[in-house]
JSON list of C-alpha atoms in Angstrom, two decimals:
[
{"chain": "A", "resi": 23, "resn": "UNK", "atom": "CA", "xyz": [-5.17, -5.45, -3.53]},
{"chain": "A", "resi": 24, "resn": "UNK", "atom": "CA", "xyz": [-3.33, -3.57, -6.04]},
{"chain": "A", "resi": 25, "resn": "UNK", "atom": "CA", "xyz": [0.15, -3.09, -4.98]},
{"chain": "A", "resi": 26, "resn": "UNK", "atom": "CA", "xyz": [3.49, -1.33, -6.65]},
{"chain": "A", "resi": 27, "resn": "UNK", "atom": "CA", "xyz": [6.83, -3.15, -6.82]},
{"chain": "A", "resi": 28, "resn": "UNK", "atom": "CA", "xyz": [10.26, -1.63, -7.28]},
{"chain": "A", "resi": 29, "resn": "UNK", "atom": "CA", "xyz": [14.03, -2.22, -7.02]},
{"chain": "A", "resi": 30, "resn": "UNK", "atom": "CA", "xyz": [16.05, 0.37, -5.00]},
{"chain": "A", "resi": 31, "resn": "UNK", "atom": "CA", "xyz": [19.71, 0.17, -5.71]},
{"chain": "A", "resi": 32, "resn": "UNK", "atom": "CA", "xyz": [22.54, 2.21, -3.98]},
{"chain": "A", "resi": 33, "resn": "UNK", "atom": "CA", "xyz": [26.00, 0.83, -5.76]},
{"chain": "A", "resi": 34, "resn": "UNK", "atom": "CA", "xyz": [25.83, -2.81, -4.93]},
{"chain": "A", "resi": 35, "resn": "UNK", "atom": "CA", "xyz": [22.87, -2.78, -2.33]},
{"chain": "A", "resi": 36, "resn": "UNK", "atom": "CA", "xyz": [19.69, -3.98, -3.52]},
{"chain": "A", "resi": 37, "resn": "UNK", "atom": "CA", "xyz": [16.64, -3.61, -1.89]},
{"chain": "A", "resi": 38, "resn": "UNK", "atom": "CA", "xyz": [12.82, -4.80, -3.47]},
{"chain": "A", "resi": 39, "resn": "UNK", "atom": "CA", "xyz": [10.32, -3.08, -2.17]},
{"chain": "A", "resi": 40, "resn": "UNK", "atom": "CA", "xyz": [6.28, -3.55, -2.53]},
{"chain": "A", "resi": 41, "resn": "UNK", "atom": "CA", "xyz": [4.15, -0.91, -1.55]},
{"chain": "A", "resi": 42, "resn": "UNK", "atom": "CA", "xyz": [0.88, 0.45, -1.53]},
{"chain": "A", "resi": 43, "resn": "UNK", "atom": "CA", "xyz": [-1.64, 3.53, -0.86]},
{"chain": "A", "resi": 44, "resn": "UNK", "atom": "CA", "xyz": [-4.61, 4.02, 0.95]},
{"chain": "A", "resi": 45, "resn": "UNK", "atom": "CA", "xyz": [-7.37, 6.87, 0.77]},
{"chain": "A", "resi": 46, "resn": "UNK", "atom": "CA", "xyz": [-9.72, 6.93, 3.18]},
{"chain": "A", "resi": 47, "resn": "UNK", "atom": "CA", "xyz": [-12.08, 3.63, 2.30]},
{"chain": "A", "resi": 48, "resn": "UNK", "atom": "CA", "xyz": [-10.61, 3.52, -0.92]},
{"chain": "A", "resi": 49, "resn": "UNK", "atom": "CA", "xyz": [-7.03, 1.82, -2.27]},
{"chain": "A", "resi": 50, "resn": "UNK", "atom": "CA", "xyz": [-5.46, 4.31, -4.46]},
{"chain": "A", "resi": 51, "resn": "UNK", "atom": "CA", "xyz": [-2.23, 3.40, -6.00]},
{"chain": "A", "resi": 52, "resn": "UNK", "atom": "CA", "xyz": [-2.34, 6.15, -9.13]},
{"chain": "A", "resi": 53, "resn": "UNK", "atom": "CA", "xyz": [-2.52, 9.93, -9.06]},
{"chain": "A", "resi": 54, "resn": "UNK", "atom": "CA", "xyz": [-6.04, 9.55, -10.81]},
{"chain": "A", "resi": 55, "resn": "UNK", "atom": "CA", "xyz": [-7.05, 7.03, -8.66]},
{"chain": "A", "resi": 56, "resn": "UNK", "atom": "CA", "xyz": [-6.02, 9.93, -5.31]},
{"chain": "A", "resi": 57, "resn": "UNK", "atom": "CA", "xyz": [-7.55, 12.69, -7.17]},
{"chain": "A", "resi": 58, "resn": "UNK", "atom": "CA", "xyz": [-10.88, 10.84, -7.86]},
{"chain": "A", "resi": 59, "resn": "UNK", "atom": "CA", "xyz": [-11.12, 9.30, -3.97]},
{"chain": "A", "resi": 60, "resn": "UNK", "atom": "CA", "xyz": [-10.52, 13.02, -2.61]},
{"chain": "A", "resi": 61, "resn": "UNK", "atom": "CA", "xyz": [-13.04, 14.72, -5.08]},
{"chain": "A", "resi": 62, "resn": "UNK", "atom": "CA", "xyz": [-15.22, 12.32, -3.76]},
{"chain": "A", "resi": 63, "resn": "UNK", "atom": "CA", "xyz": [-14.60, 13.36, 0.22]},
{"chain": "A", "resi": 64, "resn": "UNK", "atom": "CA", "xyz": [-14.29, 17.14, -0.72]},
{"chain": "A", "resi": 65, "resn": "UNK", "atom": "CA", "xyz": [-18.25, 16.70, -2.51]},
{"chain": "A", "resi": 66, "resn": "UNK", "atom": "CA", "xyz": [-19.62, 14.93, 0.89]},
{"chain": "A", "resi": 67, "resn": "UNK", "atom": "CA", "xyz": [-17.45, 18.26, 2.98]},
{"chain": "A", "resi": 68, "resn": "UNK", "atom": "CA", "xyz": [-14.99, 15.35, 4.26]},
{"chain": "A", "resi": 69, "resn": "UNK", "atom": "CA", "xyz": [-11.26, 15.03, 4.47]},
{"chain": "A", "resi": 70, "resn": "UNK", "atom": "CA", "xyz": [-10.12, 11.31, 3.87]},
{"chain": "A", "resi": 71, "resn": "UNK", "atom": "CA", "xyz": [-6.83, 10.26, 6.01]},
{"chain": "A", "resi": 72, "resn": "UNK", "atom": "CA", "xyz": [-4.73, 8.04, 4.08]},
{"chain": "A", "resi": 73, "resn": "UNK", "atom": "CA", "xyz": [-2.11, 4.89, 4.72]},
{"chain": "A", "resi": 74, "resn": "UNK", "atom": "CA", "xyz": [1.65, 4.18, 2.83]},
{"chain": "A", "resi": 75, "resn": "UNK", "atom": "CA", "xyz": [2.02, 0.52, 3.94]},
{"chain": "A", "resi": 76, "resn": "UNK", "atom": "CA", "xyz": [5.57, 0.01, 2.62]},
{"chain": "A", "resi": 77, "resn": "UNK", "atom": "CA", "xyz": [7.50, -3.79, 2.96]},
{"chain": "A", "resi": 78, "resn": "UNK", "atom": "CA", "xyz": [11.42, -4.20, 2.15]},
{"chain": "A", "resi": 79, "resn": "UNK", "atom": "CA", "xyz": [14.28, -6.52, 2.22]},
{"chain": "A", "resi": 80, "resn": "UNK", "atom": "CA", "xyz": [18.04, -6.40, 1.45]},
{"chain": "A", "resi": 81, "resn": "UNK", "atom": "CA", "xyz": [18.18, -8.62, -1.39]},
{"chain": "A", "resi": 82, "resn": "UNK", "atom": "CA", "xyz": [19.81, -9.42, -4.65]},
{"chain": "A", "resi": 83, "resn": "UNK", "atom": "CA", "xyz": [17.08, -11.59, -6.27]},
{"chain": "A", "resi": 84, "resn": "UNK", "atom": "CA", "xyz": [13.81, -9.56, -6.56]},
{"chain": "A", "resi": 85, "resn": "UNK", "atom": "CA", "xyz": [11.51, -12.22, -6.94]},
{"chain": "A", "resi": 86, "resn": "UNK", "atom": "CA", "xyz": [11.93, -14.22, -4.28]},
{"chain": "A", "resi": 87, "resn": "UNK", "atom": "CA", "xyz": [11.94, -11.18, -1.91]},
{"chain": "A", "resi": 88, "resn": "UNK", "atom": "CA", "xyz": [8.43, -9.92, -3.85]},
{"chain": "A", "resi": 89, "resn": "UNK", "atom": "CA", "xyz": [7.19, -13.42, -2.61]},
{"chain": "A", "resi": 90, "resn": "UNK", "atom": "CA", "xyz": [8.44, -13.36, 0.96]},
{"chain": "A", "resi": 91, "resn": "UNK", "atom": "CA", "xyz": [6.50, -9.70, 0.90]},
{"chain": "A", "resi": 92, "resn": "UNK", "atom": "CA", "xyz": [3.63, -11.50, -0.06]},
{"chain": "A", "resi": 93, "resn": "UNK", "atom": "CA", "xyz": [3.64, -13.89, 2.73]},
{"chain": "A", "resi": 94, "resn": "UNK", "atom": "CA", "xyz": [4.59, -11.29, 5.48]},
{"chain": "A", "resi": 95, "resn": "UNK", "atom": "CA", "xyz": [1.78, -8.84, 4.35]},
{"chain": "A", "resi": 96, "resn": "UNK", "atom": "CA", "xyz": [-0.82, -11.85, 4.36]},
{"chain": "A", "resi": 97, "resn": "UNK", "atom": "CA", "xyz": [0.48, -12.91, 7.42]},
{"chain": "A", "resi": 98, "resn": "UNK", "atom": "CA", "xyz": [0.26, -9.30, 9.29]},
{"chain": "A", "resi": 99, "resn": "UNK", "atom": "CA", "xyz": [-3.35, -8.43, 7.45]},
{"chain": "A", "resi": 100, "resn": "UNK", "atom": "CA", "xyz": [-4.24, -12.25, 9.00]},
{"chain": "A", "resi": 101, "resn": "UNK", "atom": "CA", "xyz": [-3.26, -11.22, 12.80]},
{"chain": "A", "resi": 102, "resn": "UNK", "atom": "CA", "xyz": [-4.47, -7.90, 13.10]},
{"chain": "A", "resi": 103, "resn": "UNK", "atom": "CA", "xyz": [-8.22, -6.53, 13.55]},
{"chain": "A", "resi": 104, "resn": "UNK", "atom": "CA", "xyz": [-11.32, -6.68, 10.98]},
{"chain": "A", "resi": 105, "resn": "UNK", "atom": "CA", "xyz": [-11.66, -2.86, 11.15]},
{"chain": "A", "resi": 106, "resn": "UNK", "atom": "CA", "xyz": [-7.81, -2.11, 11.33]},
{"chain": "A", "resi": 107, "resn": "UNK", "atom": "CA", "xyz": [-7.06, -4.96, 7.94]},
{"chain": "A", "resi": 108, "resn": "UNK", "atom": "CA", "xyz": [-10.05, -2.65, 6.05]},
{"chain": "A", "resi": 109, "resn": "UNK", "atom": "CA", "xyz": [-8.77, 0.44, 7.04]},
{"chain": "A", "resi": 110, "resn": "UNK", "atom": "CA", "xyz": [-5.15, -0.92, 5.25]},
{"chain": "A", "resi": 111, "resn": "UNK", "atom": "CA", "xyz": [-5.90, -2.29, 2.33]},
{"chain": "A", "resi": 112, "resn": "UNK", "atom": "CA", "xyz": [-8.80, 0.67, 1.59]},
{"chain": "A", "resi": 113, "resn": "UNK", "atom": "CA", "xyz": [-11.78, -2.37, 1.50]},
{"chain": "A", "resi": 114, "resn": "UNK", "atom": "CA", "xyz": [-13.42, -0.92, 4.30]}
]
């Protein structure tokens, strides 16, 4: 699943944050990539919905925060529905 990473920092609050975008069915994490999925809904007469799943932690190491993101996101796509995970992570 493609997926953005980033540092926020407010004077000395640090907070990693991994992120990423849904299109209707698709995953669509660069402007191209959301202009492409929605040309392909407006051709078929549809309007796609779309999904910003977006995981954070106060942190001042980024890495190990990036992999505790990791294991919460597995862990939440793990407990929740079939449909619901697809619907997420644009694999439907």
């Amino acid at each position: 699943l493609p997926a953005a990473r980033m540092v926020a920092t407010q004077g000395a609050r640090s907070e990693p944050v991994t992120y990423w975008l849904t299109m209707g069915d698709y995953a669509a994490m660069s402007y191209l990539d959301r202009e492409l999925v929605q040309l392909r809904y407006a051709l078929k007469g549809q309007i796609p919905d779309g999904y910003l799943i977006r995981v954070s932690s106060l942190a001042s190491e980024a890495d190990p925060a990036f992999a505790l993101h990791l294991e919460f996101a597995n862990a939440l796509m793990a407990s929740i529905a079939p449909e619901l995970r697809a619907r997420l992570t644009g694999t439907s």
